[in-house]
Amino acid sequence: MILANNRSILYSIKWFSTVKTVGINDVSGLPSGSTVFSMIQPSGKFHLGNYLGAISSWKALNDAKDNGGTLLFGTADLHAITTPKPSASTFRQMRKEAIASILSIGIDPKKAIVFHQSQVPQHTELHWYLSTITSMGYLNRMTQWKSKANVNANNRSEVGNVKLGLYSYPVLQAADILLYKATHVPVGEDQSQHLELTRELAEAFNKLYKAHYFPLPVTMMTPTKKVLNLLNPDKKMSKSDINQNSVIYINDEPDVIQRKIRKAVTDSISSEFKYDPVNRPGVSNLINIVSGIQKKSIADVESDISSFTSHKDLKDYVTEIIVEEFRGPRREFSRYINDPMYLEEVEASGAKRAIEIADKNLQSIKKYMGF
């Protein structure tokens, strides 16, 4: 059984529903025998948005785990190639940095299975099987591929140029989850629509083949709102941003974090600092970051900063909190990234364990289908 402790991100759960939000103060756990699955694209070292979006919940689950459940965490490197990479060597380095980042936040490869998606060929095989029961109408309603492809959904010419891999991305994601019969999937808010499709396909398979095989995975959403670009709070924080002062990485040195926060966009009001994402997006983003790191409500953070009388007060406070939060991960990332042999051992061991589960499940799936 996987249980949450008092200092972890804790889960408020009513198990008859399939969408959960991670609670802050409630002490609850996952049912015995749960399988938790989550992946992140290997775009290099983690930034603050990655960390608060879903990764910090991986750490909470890892810390609370005993031997009664299964944790699978890794890089979605097959998903990553739906957008071009600068070079093969760059992509390989990004994959290494992603594994180093996973380990640096405290994921224990003895407790969790850590691997690259591409190391387990059963992912793509199940992707094909599920694609045969996925309607184009459903995929047309998905929003993320339209955003990634930067197309106008009403423009047939633009839509016609979208690559098949990007279009069918949600089906592969469903295959990733269902391959391990995952019961719980911690994700950021931008992935909730993909989990809806996963449940639709699980139900469709079970109905078509008259089986009660796939569980309907629970979406575990973190309470932290999307972390925004420090210099342009109209968009989310992203590694691909040309101006890297807009992004904070887990391995940024304290002086770099301080510089980036000092440059962060705020506003002209210094008499009080309130969470108001419509009228004060920059200030609200900083408050949201503090809320996510400290596992406090927005109201509690507002109370903590109520005595501040300048933007410098606020920014110094935010800097201190981020620097302290990333002190351990920064040190550990440097250690792991400089030990490529160990990273390879973790990947190989994780892949072997993942394949054992994936192959057994895929054989059962194929038997239901008549293969």
mmCIF file of C-alpha atoms in Angstrom:
data_model
loop_
_atom_site.group_PDB
_atom_site.id
_atom_site.type_symbol
_atom_site.label_atom_id
_atom_site.label_comp_id
_atom_site.label_asym_id
_atom_site.label_seq_id
_atom_site.Cartn_x
_atom_site.Cartn_y
_atom_site.Cartn_z
ATOM 1 C CA MET A 1 0.000 0.000 0.000
ATOM 2 C CA ILE A 2 1.191 3.518 -0.766
ATOM 3 C CA LEU A 3 0.512 5.893 2.098
ATOM 4 C CA ALA A 4 1.079 9.635 2.302
ATOM 5 C CA ASN A 5 2.893 11.064 5.293
ATOM 6 C CA ASN A 6 2.254 14.382 7.010
ATOM 7 C CA ARG A 7 4.961 16.277 5.142
ATOM 8 C CA SER A 8 4.201 14.926 1.678
ATOM 9 C CA ILE A 9 1.666 16.101 -0.824
ATOM 10 C CA LEU A 10 -1.375 14.351 0.576
ATOM 11 C CA TYR A 11 -4.372 12.997 -1.216
ATOM 12 C CA SER A 12 -8.031 13.670 -0.556
ATOM 13 C CA ILE A 13 -9.730 10.749 -2.267
ATOM 14 C CA LYS A 14 -13.222 9.393 -2.850
ATOM 15 C CA TRP A 15 -12.484 6.293 -4.824
ATOM 16 C CA PHE A 16 -15.682 6.073 -6.879
ATOM 17 C CA SER A 17 -14.575 9.038 -9.016
ATOM 18 C CA THR A 18 -11.778 8.961 -11.589
ATOM 19 C CA VAL A 19 -10.535 12.542 -11.268
ATOM 20 C CA LYS A 20 -8.836 13.657 -8.035
ATOM 21 C CA THR A 21 -7.135 16.811 -6.907
ATOM 22 C CA VAL A 22 -4.179 16.452 -4.590
ATOM 23 C CA GLY A 23 -5.225 17.767 -1.190
ATOM 24 C CA ILE A 24 -2.976 19.779 1.107
ATOM 25 C CA ASN A 25 -3.989 18.820 4.622
ATOM 26 C CA ASP A 26 -5.987 15.607 4.368
ATOM 27 C CA VAL A 27 -4.126 12.428 5.338
ATOM 28 C CA SER A 28 -5.212 9.665 3.000
ATOM 29 C CA GLY A 29 -3.487 7.020 0.915
ATOM 30 C CA LEU A 30 -3.870 4.860 -2.144
ATOM 31 C CA PRO A 31 -5.577 1.470 -2.003
ATOM 32 C CA SER A 32 -3.394 -1.574 -1.518
ATOM 33 C CA GLY A 33 -1.901 -2.842 -4.769
ATOM 34 C CA SER A 34 -2.222 0.453 -6.633
ATOM 35 C CA THR A 35 -0.128 1.016 -9.748
ATOM 36 C CA VAL A 36 0.984 4.609 -10.260
ATOM 37 C CA PHE A 37 2.307 5.618 -13.679
ATOM 38 C CA SER A 38 3.581 8.956 -14.928
ATOM 39 C CA MET A 39 6.090 10.202 -17.494
ATOM 40 C CA ILE A 40 7.598 13.483 -18.555
ATOM 41 C CA GLN A 41 9.088 14.474 -21.886
ATOM 42 C CA PRO A 42 12.907 14.380 -21.811
ATOM 43 C CA SER A 43 13.528 17.990 -22.728
ATOM 44 C CA GLY A 44 16.533 18.125 -20.411
ATOM 45 C CA LYS A 45 16.787 19.207 -16.810
ATOM 46 C CA PHE A 46 13.533 20.030 -15.007
ATOM 47 C CA HIS A 47 12.308 23.558 -14.575
ATOM 48 C CA LEU A 48 10.085 24.945 -11.841
ATOM 49 C CA GLY A 49 6.925 24.343 -13.863
ATOM 50 C CA ASN A 50 7.793 20.647 -14.342
ATOM 51 C CA TYR A 51 8.588 20.333 -10.665
ATOM 52 C CA LEU A 52 5.350 21.803 -9.351
ATOM 53 C CA GLY A 53 3.164 20.482 -12.176
ATOM 54 C CA ALA A 54 3.446 16.796 -11.311
ATOM 55 C CA ILE A 55 6.983 15.814 -10.360
ATOM 56 C CA SER A 56 6.766 16.873 -6.714
ATOM 57 C CA SER A 57 3.868 14.436 -6.322
ATOM 58 C CA TRP A 58 6.151 11.653 -7.642
ATOM 59 C CA LYS A 59 8.453 12.416 -4.716
ATOM 60 C CA ALA A 60 5.590 12.263 -2.217
ATOM 61 C CA LEU A 61 4.464 8.903 -3.565
ATOM 62 C CA ASN A 62 8.032 7.589 -3.573
ATOM 63 C CA ASP A 63 8.605 8.644 0.032
ATOM 64 C CA ALA A 64 5.347 7.060 1.177
ATOM 65 C CA LYS A 65 5.671 3.770 -0.666
ATOM 66 C CA ASP A 66 5.996 0.368 0.936
ATOM 67 C CA ASN A 67 6.025 -2.960 -0.873
ATOM 68 C CA GLY A 68 2.314 -3.185 -1.635
ATOM 69 C CA GLY A 69 2.134 -1.095 -4.815
ATOM 70 C CA THR A 70 4.017 -0.276 -8.015
ATOM 71 C CA LEU A 71 5.457 3.063 -9.081
ATOM 72 C CA LEU A 72 6.555 3.636 -12.689
ATOM 73 C CA PHE A 73 8.186 6.948 -13.580
ATOM 74 C CA GLY A 74 10.142 7.781 -16.699
ATOM 75 C CA THR A 75 10.745 9.810 -19.818
ATOM 76 C CA ALA A 76 8.271 9.917 -22.681
ATOM 77 C CA ASP A 77 11.000 9.991 -25.296
ATOM 78 C CA LEU A 78 8.753 8.567 -28.039
ATOM 79 C CA HIS A 79 6.370 11.465 -27.483
ATOM 80 C CA ALA A 80 9.294 13.869 -27.554
ATOM 81 C CA ILE A 81 10.156 13.168 -31.201
ATOM 82 C CA THR A 82 6.788 14.549 -32.346
ATOM 83 C CA THR A 83 8.646 17.855 -32.370
ATOM 84 C CA PRO A 84 12.056 18.104 -34.113
ATOM 85 C CA LYS A 85 15.213 17.949 -31.992
ATOM 86 C CA PRO A 86 18.424 19.864 -32.812
ATOM 87 C CA SER A 87 20.524 16.711 -33.184
ATOM 88 C CA ALA A 88 20.754 13.091 -32.073
ATOM 89 C CA SER A 89 23.537 13.910 -29.602
ATOM 90 C CA THR A 90 21.487 16.744 -28.111
ATOM 91 C CA PHE A 91 18.492 14.454 -27.707
ATOM 92 C CA ARG A 92 20.612 11.789 -26.001
ATOM 93 C CA GLN A 93 21.913 14.403 -23.571
ATOM 94 C CA MET A 94 18.383 15.629 -22.866
ATOM 95 C CA ARG A 95 17.316 12.072 -22.033
ATOM 96 C CA LYS A 96 20.237 11.708 -19.599
ATOM 97 C CA GLU A 97 19.433 15.029 -17.960
ATOM 98 C CA ALA A 98 15.809 13.990 -17.525
ATOM 99 C CA ILE A 99 16.776 10.754 -15.736
ATOM 100 C CA ALA A 100 19.276 12.682 -13.593
ATOM 101 C CA SER A 101 16.509 15.150 -12.754
ATOM 102 C CA ILE A 102 14.108 12.365 -11.738
ATOM 103 C CA LEU A 103 16.721 10.916 -9.395
ATOM 104 C CA SER A 104 17.790 14.324 -8.094
ATOM 105 C CA ILE A 105 14.355 15.146 -6.675
ATOM 106 C CA GLY A 106 14.549 12.019 -4.546
ATOM 107 C CA ILE A 107 13.017 9.236 -6.627
ATOM 108 C CA ASP A 108 14.561 5.980 -5.384
ATOM 109 C CA PRO A 109 15.042 3.469 -8.252
ATOM 110 C CA LYS A 110 14.721 0.672 -5.678
ATOM 111 C CA LYS A 111 11.194 1.844 -4.868
ATOM 112 C CA ALA A 112 10.153 3.046 -8.313
ATOM 113 C CA ILE A 113 10.730 1.715 -11.813
ATOM 114 C CA VAL A 114 12.616 4.439 -13.701
ATOM 115 C CA PHE A 115 13.076 4.021 -17.458
ATOM 116 C CA HIS A 116 12.813 5.475 -20.949
ATOM 117 C CA GLN A 117 9.554 4.792 -22.801
ATOM 118 C CA SER A 118 11.454 3.757 -25.947
ATOM 119 C CA GLN A 119 13.184 0.940 -24.052
ATOM 120 C CA VAL A 120 9.871 -0.943 -23.790
ATOM 121 C CA PRO A 121 8.623 -1.880 -27.301
ATOM 122 C CA GLN A 122 5.242 -2.976 -25.947
ATOM 123 C CA HIS A 123 4.254 0.703 -25.707
ATOM 124 C CA THR A 124 4.131 1.106 -29.472
ATOM 125 C CA GLU A 125 2.496 -2.271 -30.054
ATOM 126 C CA LEU A 126 -0.388 -1.453 -27.728
ATOM 127 C CA HIS A 127 -0.583 1.983 -29.339
ATOM 128 C CA TRP A 128 -1.482 0.288 -32.636
ATOM 129 C CA TYR A 129 -4.110 -1.949 -31.066
ATOM 130 C CA LEU A 130 -5.776 1.001 -29.330
ATOM 131 C CA SER A 131 -5.645 3.113 -32.484
ATOM 132 C CA THR A 132 -8.038 0.630 -34.107
ATOM 133 C CA ILE A 133 -10.754 1.525 -31.576
ATOM 134 C CA THR A 134 -10.081 5.272 -31.422
ATOM 135 C CA SER A 135 -12.345 7.549 -33.445
ATOM 136 C CA MET A 136 -10.921 10.454 -35.424
ATOM 137 C CA GLY A 137 -13.805 12.520 -34.124
ATOM 138 C CA TYR A 138 -12.525 12.141 -30.576
ATOM 139 C CA LEU A 139 -8.958 12.985 -31.586
ATOM 140 C CA ASN A 140 -10.187 16.033 -33.497
ATOM 141 C CA ARG A 141 -11.558 17.386 -30.211
ATOM 142 C CA MET A 142 -8.210 17.112 -28.446
ATOM 143 C CA THR A 143 -6.680 20.518 -27.850
ATOM 144 C CA GLN A 144 -3.017 19.850 -27.150
ATOM 145 C CA TRP A 145 -1.968 18.683 -30.620
ATOM 146 C CA LYS A 146 -3.511 21.839 -32.082
ATOM 147 C CA SER A 147 -1.505 23.933 -29.664
ATOM 148 C CA LYS A 148 1.752 22.042 -30.276
ATOM 149 C CA ALA A 149 1.283 22.196 -34.048
ATOM 150 C CA ASN A 150 0.361 25.893 -33.806
ATOM 151 C CA VAL A 151 -2.527 25.525 -36.239
ATOM 152 C CA ASN A 152 -5.965 27.029 -36.665
ATOM 153 C CA ALA A 153 -8.355 24.111 -36.175
ATOM 154 C CA ASN A 154 -10.756 25.695 -38.682
ATOM 155 C CA ASN A 155 -8.128 25.932 -41.414
ATOM 156 C CA ARG A 156 -8.136 22.646 -43.369
ATOM 157 C CA SER A 157 -4.807 23.385 -45.026
ATOM 158 C CA GLU A 158 -3.035 23.966 -41.712
ATOM 159 C CA VAL A 159 -4.643 20.929 -40.097
ATOM 160 C CA GLY A 160 -3.731 18.850 -43.134
ATOM 161 C CA ASN A 161 -0.050 19.500 -42.517
ATOM 162 C CA VAL A 162 -0.124 18.099 -38.982
ATOM 163 C CA LYS A 163 2.058 15.006 -38.625
ATOM 164 C CA LEU A 164 0.346 11.733 -37.756
ATOM 165 C CA GLY A 165 2.568 11.141 -34.716
ATOM 166 C CA LEU A 166 1.493 14.402 -33.118
ATOM 167 C CA TYR A 167 -2.151 13.766 -33.987
ATOM 168 C CA SER A 168 -2.129 10.264 -32.454
ATOM 169 C CA TYR A 169 -0.033 11.336 -29.460
ATOM 170 C CA PRO A 170 -3.015 10.878 -27.061
ATOM 171 C CA VAL A 171 -3.479 7.258 -28.167
ATOM 172 C CA LEU A 172 0.164 6.463 -27.406
ATOM 173 C CA GLN A 173 -0.245 8.159 -24.044
ATOM 174 C CA ALA A 174 -3.267 5.964 -23.350
ATOM 175 C CA ALA A 175 -1.183 2.921 -24.314
ATOM 176 C CA ASP A 176 1.572 4.026 -21.918
ATOM 177 C CA ILE A 177 -0.878 4.033 -19.029
ATOM 178 C CA LEU A 178 -3.002 1.013 -19.875
ATOM 179 C CA LEU A 179 0.012 -1.173 -20.668
ATOM 180 C CA TYR A 180 0.738 -1.344 -16.944
ATOM 181 C CA LYS A 181 -2.943 -1.388 -15.913
ATOM 182 C CA ALA A 182 -2.209 1.816 -14.015
ATOM 183 C CA THR A 183 -4.770 2.755 -11.401
ATOM 184 C CA HIS A 184 -3.500 6.292 -10.700
ATOM 185 C CA VAL A 185 -1.760 8.870 -12.884
ATOM 186 C CA PRO A 186 -0.332 12.078 -11.346
ATOM 187 C CA VAL A 187 -0.338 14.824 -14.003
ATOM 188 C CA GLY A 188 -0.498 18.556 -14.483
ATOM 189 C CA GLU A 189 -3.752 20.225 -15.451
ATOM 190 C CA ASP A 190 -2.881 20.343 -19.173
ATOM 191 C CA GLN A 191 -2.959 16.536 -19.367
ATOM 192 C CA SER A 192 -6.425 15.953 -17.908
ATOM 193 C CA GLN A 193 -8.066 15.709 -21.345
ATOM 194 C CA HIS A 194 -5.666 12.931 -22.361
ATOM 195 C CA LEU A 195 -6.622 10.942 -19.272
ATOM 196 C CA GLU A 196 -10.275 11.243 -20.276
ATOM 197 C CA LEU A 197 -9.411 9.563 -23.585
ATOM 198 C CA THR A 198 -7.482 6.867 -21.727
ATOM 199 C CA ARG A 199 -10.559 5.995 -19.695
ATOM 200 C CA GLU A 200 -12.729 6.061 -22.834
ATOM 201 C CA LEU A 201 -10.414 3.571 -24.547
ATOM 202 C CA ALA A 202 -10.224 1.351 -21.470
ATOM 203 C CA GLU A 203 -14.023 1.179 -21.384
ATOM 204 C CA ALA A 204 -14.247 0.652 -25.145
ATOM 205 C CA PHE A 205 -11.794 -2.266 -25.006
ATOM 206 C CA ASN A 206 -13.526 -3.854 -22.035
ATOM 207 C CA LYS A 207 -16.913 -3.576 -23.744
ATOM 208 C CA LEU A 208 -15.739 -4.722 -27.190
ATOM 209 C CA TYR A 209 -13.976 -7.806 -25.891
ATOM 210 C CA LYS A 210 -16.440 -8.457 -23.059
ATOM 211 C CA ALA A 211 -13.642 -8.240 -20.516
ATOM 212 C CA HIS A 212 -13.103 -6.512 -17.209
ATOM 213 C CA TYR A 213 -9.431 -6.104 -17.960
ATOM 214 C CA PHE A 214 -8.422 -2.452 -17.833
ATOM 215 C CA PRO A 215 -9.101 -0.454 -14.663
ATOM 216 C CA LEU A 216 -10.195 3.147 -15.196
ATOM 217 C CA PRO A 217 -7.140 5.126 -14.099
ATOM 218 C CA VAL A 218 -7.602 7.951 -11.621
ATOM 219 C CA THR A 219 -6.275 11.355 -12.657
ATOM 220 C CA MET A 220 -4.331 12.788 -9.733
ATOM 221 C CA MET A 221 -4.084 16.525 -10.320
ATOM 222 C CA THR A 222 -1.819 18.698 -8.205
ATOM 223 C CA PRO A 223 -3.363 21.787 -6.565
ATOM 224 C CA THR A 224 -0.688 24.131 -7.962
ATOM 225 C CA LYS A 225 -1.885 26.185 -10.889
ATOM 226 C CA LYS A 226 0.209 26.290 -14.040
ATOM 227 C CA VAL A 227 3.548 28.048 -13.444
ATOM 228 C CA LEU A 228 3.893 30.942 -15.847
ATOM 229 C CA ASN A 229 6.741 32.566 -17.747
ATOM 230 C CA LEU A 230 8.521 34.985 -15.406
ATOM 231 C CA LEU A 231 8.826 37.666 -18.086
ATOM 232 C CA ASN A 232 5.518 37.071 -19.856
ATOM 233 C CA PRO A 233 2.827 35.691 -17.541
ATOM 234 C CA ASP A 234 0.473 35.320 -20.504
ATOM 235 C CA LYS A 235 2.122 31.979 -21.283
ATOM 236 C CA LYS A 236 3.421 29.040 -19.271
ATOM 237 C CA MET A 237 7.034 28.530 -18.232
ATOM 238 C CA SER A 238 8.867 26.613 -20.963
ATOM 239 C CA LYS A 239 12.411 25.417 -21.646
ATOM 240 C CA SER A 240 11.990 26.432 -25.286
ATOM 241 C CA ASP A 241 11.638 30.120 -24.470
ATOM 242 C CA ILE A 242 14.303 32.172 -26.238
ATOM 243 C CA ASN A 243 14.904 34.311 -23.142
ATOM 244 C CA GLN A 244 16.084 31.871 -20.487
ATOM 245 C CA ASN A 245 15.625 34.504 -17.770
ATOM 246 C CA SER A 246 11.963 33.482 -17.898
ATOM 247 C CA VAL A 247 12.705 29.926 -16.705
ATOM 248 C CA ILE A 248 14.094 28.597 -13.414
ATOM 249 C CA TYR A 249 15.820 25.196 -13.467
ATOM 250 C CA ILE A 250 16.375 22.839 -10.566
ATOM 251 C CA ASN A 251 20.137 23.142 -10.999
ATOM 252 C CA ASP A 252 20.255 26.943 -11.232
ATOM 253 C CA GLU A 253 22.691 28.433 -8.726
ATOM 254 C CA PRO A 254 21.255 30.720 -5.996
ATOM 255 C CA ASP A 255 22.596 33.879 -7.645
ATOM 256 C CA VAL A 256 21.011 32.865 -10.959
ATOM 257 C CA ILE A 257 17.645 32.248 -9.295
ATOM 258 C CA GLN A 258 17.907 35.616 -7.544
ATOM 259 C CA ARG A 259 18.661 37.386 -10.816
ATOM 260 C CA LYS A 260 15.766 35.745 -12.635
ATOM 261 C CA ILE A 261 13.257 36.520 -9.882
ATOM 262 C CA ARG A 262 14.422 40.126 -9.703
ATOM 263 C CA LYS A 263 13.711 40.447 -13.427
ATOM 264 C CA ALA A 264 10.268 38.839 -13.088
ATOM 265 C CA VAL A 265 7.375 40.974 -14.312
ATOM 266 C CA THR A 266 5.129 42.334 -11.547
ATOM 267 C CA ASP A 267 3.097 45.577 -11.593
ATOM 268 C CA SER A 268 2.972 49.093 -10.193
ATOM 269 C CA ILE A 269 1.101 48.242 -6.965
ATOM 270 C CA SER A 270 3.379 47.866 -3.937
ATOM 271 C CA SER A 271 0.968 48.587 -1.089
ATOM 272 C CA GLU A 272 -0.319 45.005 -1.001
ATOM 273 C CA PHE A 273 0.247 41.703 -2.759
ATOM 274 C CA LYS A 274 -2.855 39.681 -3.580
ATOM 275 C CA TYR A 275 -3.579 36.735 -5.849
ATOM 276 C CA ASP A 276 -5.423 38.197 -8.834
ATOM 277 C CA PRO A 277 -4.398 36.334 -12.020
ATOM 278 C CA VAL A 278 -6.526 38.539 -14.280
ATOM 279 C CA ASN A 279 -5.361 41.967 -13.123
ATOM 280 C CA ARG A 280 -2.034 41.049 -11.490
ATOM 281 C CA PRO A 281 -0.715 37.987 -13.357
ATOM 282 C CA GLY A 282 2.971 38.499 -12.521
ATOM 283 C CA VAL A 283 2.459 38.874 -8.785
ATOM 284 C CA SER A 284 -0.074 36.036 -8.828
ATOM 285 C CA ASN A 285 2.473 33.768 -10.525
ATOM 286 C CA LEU A 286 4.991 34.405 -7.739
ATOM 287 C CA ILE A 287 2.342 33.733 -5.094
ATOM 288 C CA ASN A 288 1.363 30.542 -6.893
ATOM 289 C CA ILE A 289 4.990 29.374 -6.914
ATOM 290 C CA VAL A 290 5.285 29.900 -3.165
ATOM 291 C CA SER A 291 1.969 28.118 -2.604
ATOM 292 C CA GLY A 292 3.146 25.117 -4.621
ATOM 293 C CA ILE A 293 6.517 24.814 -2.913
ATOM 294 C CA GLN A 294 5.247 25.311 0.632
ATOM 295 C CA LYS A 295 2.091 23.201 0.126
ATOM 296 C CA LYS A 296 0.074 26.122 1.464
ATOM 297 C CA SER A 297 -3.193 27.598 0.264
ATOM 298 C CA ILE A 298 -3.118 30.869 -1.657
ATOM 299 C CA ALA A 299 -4.878 32.544 1.276
ATOM 300 C CA ASP A 300 -2.162 31.400 3.679
ATOM 301 C CA VAL A 301 0.563 32.729 1.395
ATOM 302 C CA GLU A 302 -1.260 36.061 1.114
ATOM 303 C CA SER A 303 -1.353 36.212 4.903
ATOM 304 C CA ASP A 304 2.375 35.453 5.143
ATOM 305 C CA ILE A 305 3.272 38.312 2.796
ATOM 306 C CA SER A 306 0.701 40.810 4.080
ATOM 307 C CA SER A 307 3.391 42.939 5.757
ATOM 308 C CA PHE A 308 5.460 43.386 2.594
ATOM 309 C CA THR A 309 5.683 46.973 1.356
ATOM 310 C CA SER A 310 7.745 46.597 -1.809
ATOM 311 C CA HIS A 311 8.260 44.311 -4.746
ATOM 312 C CA LYS A 312 11.788 43.749 -3.444
ATOM 313 C CA ASP A 313 10.334 42.247 -0.256
ATOM 314 C CA LEU A 314 8.196 39.865 -2.285
ATOM 315 C CA LYS A 315 10.938 38.882 -4.712
ATOM 316 C CA ASP A 316 13.520 38.335 -1.974
ATOM 317 C CA TYR A 317 11.014 36.088 -0.178
ATOM 318 C CA VAL A 318 10.244 34.066 -3.312
ATOM 319 C CA THR A 319 13.957 33.750 -4.104
ATOM 320 C CA GLU A 320 14.743 32.400 -0.639
ATOM 321 C CA ILE A 321 12.005 29.786 -0.851
ATOM 322 C CA ILE A 322 13.036 28.543 -4.327
ATOM 323 C CA VAL A 323 16.743 28.461 -3.465
ATOM 324 C CA GLU A 324 16.089 26.399 -0.346
ATOM 325 C CA GLU A 325 13.705 24.028 -2.154
ATOM 326 C CA PHE A 326 16.236 23.324 -4.900
ATOM 327 C CA ARG A 327 19.313 23.135 -2.670
ATOM 328 C CA GLY A 328 19.216 19.333 -2.462
ATOM 329 C CA PRO A 329 18.076 18.635 -6.049
ATOM 330 C CA ARG A 330 20.750 20.986 -7.416
ATOM 331 C CA ARG A 331 23.496 19.110 -5.572
ATOM 332 C CA GLU A 332 22.105 15.698 -6.524
ATOM 333 C CA PHE A 333 21.633 16.620 -10.186
ATOM 334 C CA SER A 334 25.302 17.563 -10.440
ATOM 335 C CA ARG A 335 26.285 14.240 -8.864
ATOM 336 C CA TYR A 336 24.111 12.117 -11.150
ATOM 337 C CA ILE A 337 24.808 13.898 -14.416
ATOM 338 C CA ASN A 338 28.521 13.362 -13.802
ATOM 339 C CA ASP A 339 28.011 9.634 -13.301
ATOM 340 C CA PRO A 340 26.701 8.409 -16.687
ATOM 341 C CA MET A 341 27.476 4.771 -15.856
ATOM 342 C CA TYR A 342 25.072 4.883 -12.925
ATOM 343 C CA LEU A 343 22.376 6.540 -15.039
ATOM 344 C CA GLU A 344 22.710 3.746 -17.593
ATOM 345 C CA GLU A 345 22.414 1.138 -14.834
ATOM 346 C CA VAL A 346 19.218 2.754 -13.548
ATOM 347 C CA GLU A 347 17.721 2.937 -17.051
ATOM 348 C CA ALA A 348 18.617 -0.666 -17.904
ATOM 349 C CA SER A 349 17.345 -2.055 -14.621
ATOM 350 C CA GLY A 350 14.129 -0.031 -14.855
ATOM 351 C CA ALA A 351 13.527 -1.096 -18.446
ATOM 352 C CA LYS A 352 13.977 -4.758 -17.547
ATOM 353 C CA ARG A 353 11.424 -4.498 -14.732
ATOM 354 C CA ALA A 354 9.012 -2.518 -16.906
ATOM 355 C CA ILE A 355 9.254 -5.048 -19.745
ATOM 356 C CA GLU A 356 8.398 -7.907 -17.381
ATOM 357 C CA ILE A 357 5.118 -6.200 -16.474
ATOM 358 C CA ALA A 358 4.409 -4.897 -19.976
ATOM 359 C CA ASP A 359 4.983 -8.198 -21.748
ATOM 360 C CA LYS A 360 2.785 -10.165 -19.360
ATOM 361 C CA ASN A 361 -0.051 -7.649 -19.721
ATOM 362 C CA LEU A 362 0.293 -7.392 -23.493
ATOM 363 C CA GLN A 363 0.041 -11.150 -23.876
ATOM 364 C CA SER A 364 -3.254 -11.043 -21.979
ATOM 365 C CA ILE A 365 -4.504 -8.172 -24.132
ATOM 366 C CA LYS A 366 -3.619 -10.031 -27.332
ATOM 367 C CA LYS A 367 -5.371 -13.151 -26.086
ATOM 368 C CA TYR A 368 -8.586 -11.191 -25.554
ATOM 369 C CA MET A 369 -8.237 -9.808 -29.097
ATOM 370 C CA GLY A 370 -7.767 -13.244 -30.628
ATOM 371 C CA PHE A 371 -4.049 -13.198 -31.362
#
